[in-house]
Short mmCIF file of C-alpha atoms in Angstrom, two decimals:
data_model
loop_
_atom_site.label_atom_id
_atom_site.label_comp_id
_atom_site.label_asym_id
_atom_site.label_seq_id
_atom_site.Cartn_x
_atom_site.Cartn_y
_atom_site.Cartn_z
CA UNK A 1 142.17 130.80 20.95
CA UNK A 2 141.22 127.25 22.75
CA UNK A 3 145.07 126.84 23.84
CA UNK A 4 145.00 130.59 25.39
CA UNK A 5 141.84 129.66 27.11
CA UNK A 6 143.06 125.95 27.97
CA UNK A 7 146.61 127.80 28.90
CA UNK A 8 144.41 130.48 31.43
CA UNK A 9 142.78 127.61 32.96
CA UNK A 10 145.73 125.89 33.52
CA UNK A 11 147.64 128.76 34.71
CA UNK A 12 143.99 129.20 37.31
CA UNK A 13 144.04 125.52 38.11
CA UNK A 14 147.87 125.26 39.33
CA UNK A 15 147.89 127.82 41.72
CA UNK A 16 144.21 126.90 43.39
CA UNK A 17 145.62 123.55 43.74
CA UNK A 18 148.82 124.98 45.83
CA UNK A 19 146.14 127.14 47.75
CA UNK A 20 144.47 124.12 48.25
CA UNK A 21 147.27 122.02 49.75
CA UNK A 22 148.43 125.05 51.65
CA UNK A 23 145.25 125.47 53.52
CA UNK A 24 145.16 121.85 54.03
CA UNK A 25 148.25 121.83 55.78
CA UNK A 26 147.12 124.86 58.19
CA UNK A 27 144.21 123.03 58.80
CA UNK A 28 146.84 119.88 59.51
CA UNK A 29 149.14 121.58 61.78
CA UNK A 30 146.50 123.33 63.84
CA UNK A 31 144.96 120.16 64.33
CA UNK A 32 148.39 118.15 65.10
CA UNK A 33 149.11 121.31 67.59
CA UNK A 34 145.77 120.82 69.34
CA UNK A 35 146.30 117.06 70.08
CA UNK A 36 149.63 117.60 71.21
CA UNK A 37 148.68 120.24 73.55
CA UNK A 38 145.66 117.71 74.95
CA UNK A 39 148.41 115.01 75.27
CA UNK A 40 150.08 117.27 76.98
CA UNK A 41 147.77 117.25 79.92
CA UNK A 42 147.08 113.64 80.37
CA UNK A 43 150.28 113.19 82.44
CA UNK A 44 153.34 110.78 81.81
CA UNK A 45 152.70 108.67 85.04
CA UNK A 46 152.89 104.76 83.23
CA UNK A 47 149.50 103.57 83.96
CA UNK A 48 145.93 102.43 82.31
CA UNK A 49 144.82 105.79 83.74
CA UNK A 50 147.42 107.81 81.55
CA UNK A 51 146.67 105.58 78.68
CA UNK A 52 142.90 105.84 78.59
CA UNK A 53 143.59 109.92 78.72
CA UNK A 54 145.70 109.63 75.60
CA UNK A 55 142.90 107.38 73.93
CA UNK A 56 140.48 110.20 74.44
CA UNK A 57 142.85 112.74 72.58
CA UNK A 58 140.94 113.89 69.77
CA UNK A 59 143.15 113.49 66.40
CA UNK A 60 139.98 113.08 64.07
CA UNK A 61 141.30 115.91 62.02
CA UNK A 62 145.27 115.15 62.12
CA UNK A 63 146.52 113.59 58.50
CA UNK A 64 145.99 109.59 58.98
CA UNK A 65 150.38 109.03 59.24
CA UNK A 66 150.23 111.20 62.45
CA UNK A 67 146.88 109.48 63.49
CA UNK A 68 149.29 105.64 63.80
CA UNK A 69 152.25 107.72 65.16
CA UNK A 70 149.98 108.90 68.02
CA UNK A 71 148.68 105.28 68.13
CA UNK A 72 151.53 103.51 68.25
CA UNK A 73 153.07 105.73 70.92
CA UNK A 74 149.95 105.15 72.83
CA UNK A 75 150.66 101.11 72.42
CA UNK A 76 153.72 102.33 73.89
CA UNK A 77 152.74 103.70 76.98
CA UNK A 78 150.62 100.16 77.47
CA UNK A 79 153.51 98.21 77.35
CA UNK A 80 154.89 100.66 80.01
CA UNK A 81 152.40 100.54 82.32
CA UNK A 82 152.17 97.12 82.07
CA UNK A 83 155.73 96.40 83.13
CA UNK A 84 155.58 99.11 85.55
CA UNK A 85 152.74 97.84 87.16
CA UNK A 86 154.68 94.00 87.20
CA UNK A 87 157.09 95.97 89.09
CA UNK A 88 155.14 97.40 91.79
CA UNK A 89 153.44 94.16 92.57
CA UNK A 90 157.11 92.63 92.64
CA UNK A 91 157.87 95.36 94.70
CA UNK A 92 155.16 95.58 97.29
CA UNK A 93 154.93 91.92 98.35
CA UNK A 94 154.47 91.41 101.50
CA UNK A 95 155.90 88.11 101.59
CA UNK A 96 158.54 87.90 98.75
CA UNK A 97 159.58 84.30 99.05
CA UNK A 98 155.75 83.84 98.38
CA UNK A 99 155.78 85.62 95.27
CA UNK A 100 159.11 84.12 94.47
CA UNK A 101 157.69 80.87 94.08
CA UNK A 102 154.53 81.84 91.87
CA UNK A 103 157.11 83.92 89.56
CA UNK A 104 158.88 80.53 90.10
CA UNK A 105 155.94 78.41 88.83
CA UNK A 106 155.63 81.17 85.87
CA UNK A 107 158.89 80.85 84.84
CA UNK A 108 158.66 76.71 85.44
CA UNK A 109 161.62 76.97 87.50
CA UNK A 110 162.50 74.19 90.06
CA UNK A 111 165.35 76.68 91.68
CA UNK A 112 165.02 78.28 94.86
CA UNK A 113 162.15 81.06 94.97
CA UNK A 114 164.82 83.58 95.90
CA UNK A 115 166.83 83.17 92.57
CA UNK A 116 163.41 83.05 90.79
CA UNK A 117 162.46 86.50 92.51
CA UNK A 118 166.17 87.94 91.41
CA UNK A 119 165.34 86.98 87.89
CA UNK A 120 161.96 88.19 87.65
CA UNK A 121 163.35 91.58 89.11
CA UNK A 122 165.54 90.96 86.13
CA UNK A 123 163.26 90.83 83.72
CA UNK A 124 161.27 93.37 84.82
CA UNK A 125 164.32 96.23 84.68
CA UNK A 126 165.17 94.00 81.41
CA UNK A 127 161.30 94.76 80.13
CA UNK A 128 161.42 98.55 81.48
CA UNK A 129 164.18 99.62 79.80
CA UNK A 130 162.40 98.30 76.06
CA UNK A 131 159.58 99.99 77.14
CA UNK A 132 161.05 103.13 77.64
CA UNK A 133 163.26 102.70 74.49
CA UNK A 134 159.72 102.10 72.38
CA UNK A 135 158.22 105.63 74.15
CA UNK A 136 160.93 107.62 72.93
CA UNK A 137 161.19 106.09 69.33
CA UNK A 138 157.45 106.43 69.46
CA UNK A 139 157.40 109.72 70.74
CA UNK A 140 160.13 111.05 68.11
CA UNK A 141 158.05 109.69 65.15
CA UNK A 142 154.79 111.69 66.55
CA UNK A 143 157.68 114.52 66.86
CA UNK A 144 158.98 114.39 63.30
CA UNK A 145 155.27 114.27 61.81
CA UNK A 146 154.53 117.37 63.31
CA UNK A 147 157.67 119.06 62.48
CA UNK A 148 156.64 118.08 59.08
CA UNK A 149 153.60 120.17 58.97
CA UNK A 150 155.15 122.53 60.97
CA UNK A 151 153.24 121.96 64.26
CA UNK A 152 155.22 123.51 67.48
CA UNK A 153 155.58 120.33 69.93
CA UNK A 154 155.00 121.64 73.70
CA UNK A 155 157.64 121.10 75.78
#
């Protein structure tokens, strides 16, 4: 009689515990599904104003792996707007040979300030193009988390 009863309770147990993790996952994918659609509308310009948007994404109830993924891709974006905002100050100088010779100075060059300025434009393609490689690999890991608990990803 005790293993019919243990057998019952087991048979109970296994199935509330699947109910359990289903419901967990619902509550999981609505969440990951609300985020995305709140990252959605902070914008994709590359600057501390975009970032600061994405910080104030609420994932509080998203599981914790797509909590770093959403992280990490917002470390991403920094590192964007940082090198896009290195560009626009290279780019808006009004006297480049100036600005040549302070990137010049950074670099602790003693060449001309016009090959200085050519290699800090450079660097600064050099330093986009990682950037943008990072946002995509970050944004396909927040992708493939919420594929995982079946969130739709808005387009």
């Amino acid at each position: 009689m005790r293993r019919v009863a243990a057998l019952l309770i087991a048979s109970l147990t296994i199935p509330a515990t699947a109910g359990c993790d289903h419901v967990q996952n619902a509550i999981y994918k609505s969440a990951i599904e609300k985020a995305l659609h709140e990252d959605a509308l902070t914008g994709t310009a590359p600057t501390s104003a975009h970032t600061a948007a994405m910080r104030k994404v609420d994932v509080t109830d998203c599981p914790q792996e797509f909590r770093v993924a959403y992280m990490n891709h917002i470390h991403a974006w920094d590192e964007r707007a940082a090198v896009n905002q290195a560009k626009v100050k290279l780019d808006s100088e009004e006297d480049p040979a100036a600005l040549a010779g302070m990137i010049a100075s950074l670099f602790g060059s003693d060449a001309e300030p016009w090959g200085d300025h050519v290699r800090a434009e450079q660097e600064a393609r050099r330093l986009e193009a990682i950037a943008s490689s990072d946002l995509h690999s970050t944004w396909q890991e927040v992708e493939r988390i919420a594929s995982k608990y079946g969130a739709q990803v808005p387009q």
